[in-house]
Amino acid sequence: MAEIRAEMVANVIEVHVAQGDLVAPGDTIVLLESMKMEIPVIAETSGKVSRLAVAVGDVVQEGDLIIELA
C-alpha cells in the first residue's frame, strides 16, 4: 500500500480521482493551492485508490494523508 501525503499547508481546490479509481504514474490526483500557486499532487506509482482522505475545500497540513493506493 502506498500513501501520498501533503508536502505543505495548502487548500484542496480540485480532486481528480474517486475511491476505486485506478491511477498510473504521472496522473494528477489532486490540485492544491498555497500562496496563490497551484500545486498538482502526482501519483508516483500505479494502484487502485483505496482511501481518499481529502475533499475540495479542505485545508491540509504538512504530512496529512491525501490518498492511499492499494
CSV table of C-alpha atoms in Angstrom, one decimal:
chain,number,residue,atom,x,y,z
A,1,MET,CA,0.0,0.0,0.0
A,2,ALA,CA,1.3,3.4,-0.9
A,3,GLU,CA,0.4,6.7,0.8
A,4,ILE,CA,0.5,10.1,-0.7
A,5,ARG,CA,0.9,12.9,1.9
A,6,ALA,CA,0.8,16.7,1.7
A,7,GLU,CA,4.2,18.4,1.4
A,8,MET,CA,2.9,21.7,2.7
A,9,VAL,CA,0.0,23.6,4.2
A,10,ALA,CA,-2.5,24.1,1.3
A,11,ASN,CA,-6.1,24.3,0.2
A,12,VAL,CA,-7.6,21.4,-1.8
A,13,ILE,CA,-9.1,23.1,-4.9
A,14,GLU,CA,-9.7,20.1,-7.2
A,15,VAL,CA,-9.9,16.3,-6.7
A,16,HIS,CA,-9.3,14.3,-9.8
A,17,VAL,CA,-9.9,10.7,-8.5
A,18,ALA,CA,-12.5,8.8,-6.5
A,19,GLN,CA,-12.3,5.7,-4.3
A,20,GLY,CA,-11.9,2.7,-6.5
A,21,ASP,CA,-10.3,4.5,-9.4
A,22,LEU,CA,-7.1,3.2,-11.0
A,23,VAL,CA,-4.1,5.6,-11.3
A,24,ALA,CA,-0.9,5.4,-13.2
A,25,PRO,CA,2.5,7.1,-12.5
A,26,GLY,CA,2.2,10.7,-13.6
A,27,ASP,CA,-1.6,11.0,-13.1
A,28,THR,CA,-2.7,14.1,-11.2
A,29,ILE,CA,-4.6,13.1,-8.0
A,30,VAL,CA,-5.5,16.5,-6.5
A,31,LEU,CA,-4.7,20.1,-7.1
A,32,LEU,CA,-3.6,22.1,-4.1
A,33,GLU,CA,-3.3,25.9,-3.8
A,34,SER,CA,-0.8,27.6,-1.5
A,35,MET,CA,0.3,31.2,-1.5
A,36,LYS,CA,-1.7,31.8,-4.8
A,37,MET,CA,0.3,28.9,-6.5
A,38,GLU,CA,-1.4,25.8,-7.8
A,39,ILE,CA,0.5,22.6,-6.9
A,40,PRO,CA,-0.5,19.3,-8.6
A,41,VAL,CA,-0.1,16.2,-6.5
A,42,ILE,CA,1.1,13.5,-8.9
A,43,ALA,CA,0.9,9.7,-8.5
A,44,GLU,CA,4.4,8.1,-8.4
A,45,THR,CA,3.2,4.5,-8.6
A,46,SER,CA,0.2,2.8,-10.1
A,47,GLY,CA,-2.6,1.4,-8.0
A,48,LYS,CA,-6.2,1.5,-7.0
A,49,VAL,CA,-7.5,4.3,-4.8
A,50,SER,CA,-8.4,2.5,-1.6
A,51,ARG,CA,-8.9,5.7,0.5
A,52,LEU,CA,-9.4,9.3,-0.5
A,53,ALA,CA,-8.8,11.4,2.6
A,54,VAL,CA,-9.5,14.9,1.2
A,55,ALA,CA,-12.3,16.8,-0.5
A,56,VAL,CA,-12.5,20.2,-2.3
A,57,GLY,CA,-12.3,23.0,0.3
A,58,ASP,CA,-10.3,21.0,2.8
A,59,VAL,CA,-7.1,22.5,4.3
A,60,VAL,CA,-4.2,20.1,4.6
A,61,GLN,CA,-1.2,20.4,6.8
A,62,GLU,CA,2.3,19.2,6.0
A,63,GLY,CA,2.3,15.4,6.4
A,64,ASP,CA,-1.5,15.0,6.2
A,65,LEU,CA,-2.7,11.9,4.3
A,66,ILE,CA,-4.2,12.7,0.9
A,67,ILE,CA,-4.7,9.3,-0.6
A,68,GLU,CA,-3.9,5.6,-0.1
A,69,LEU,CA,-3.2,3.3,-3.1
A,70,ALA,CA,-3.6,-0.4,-2.9
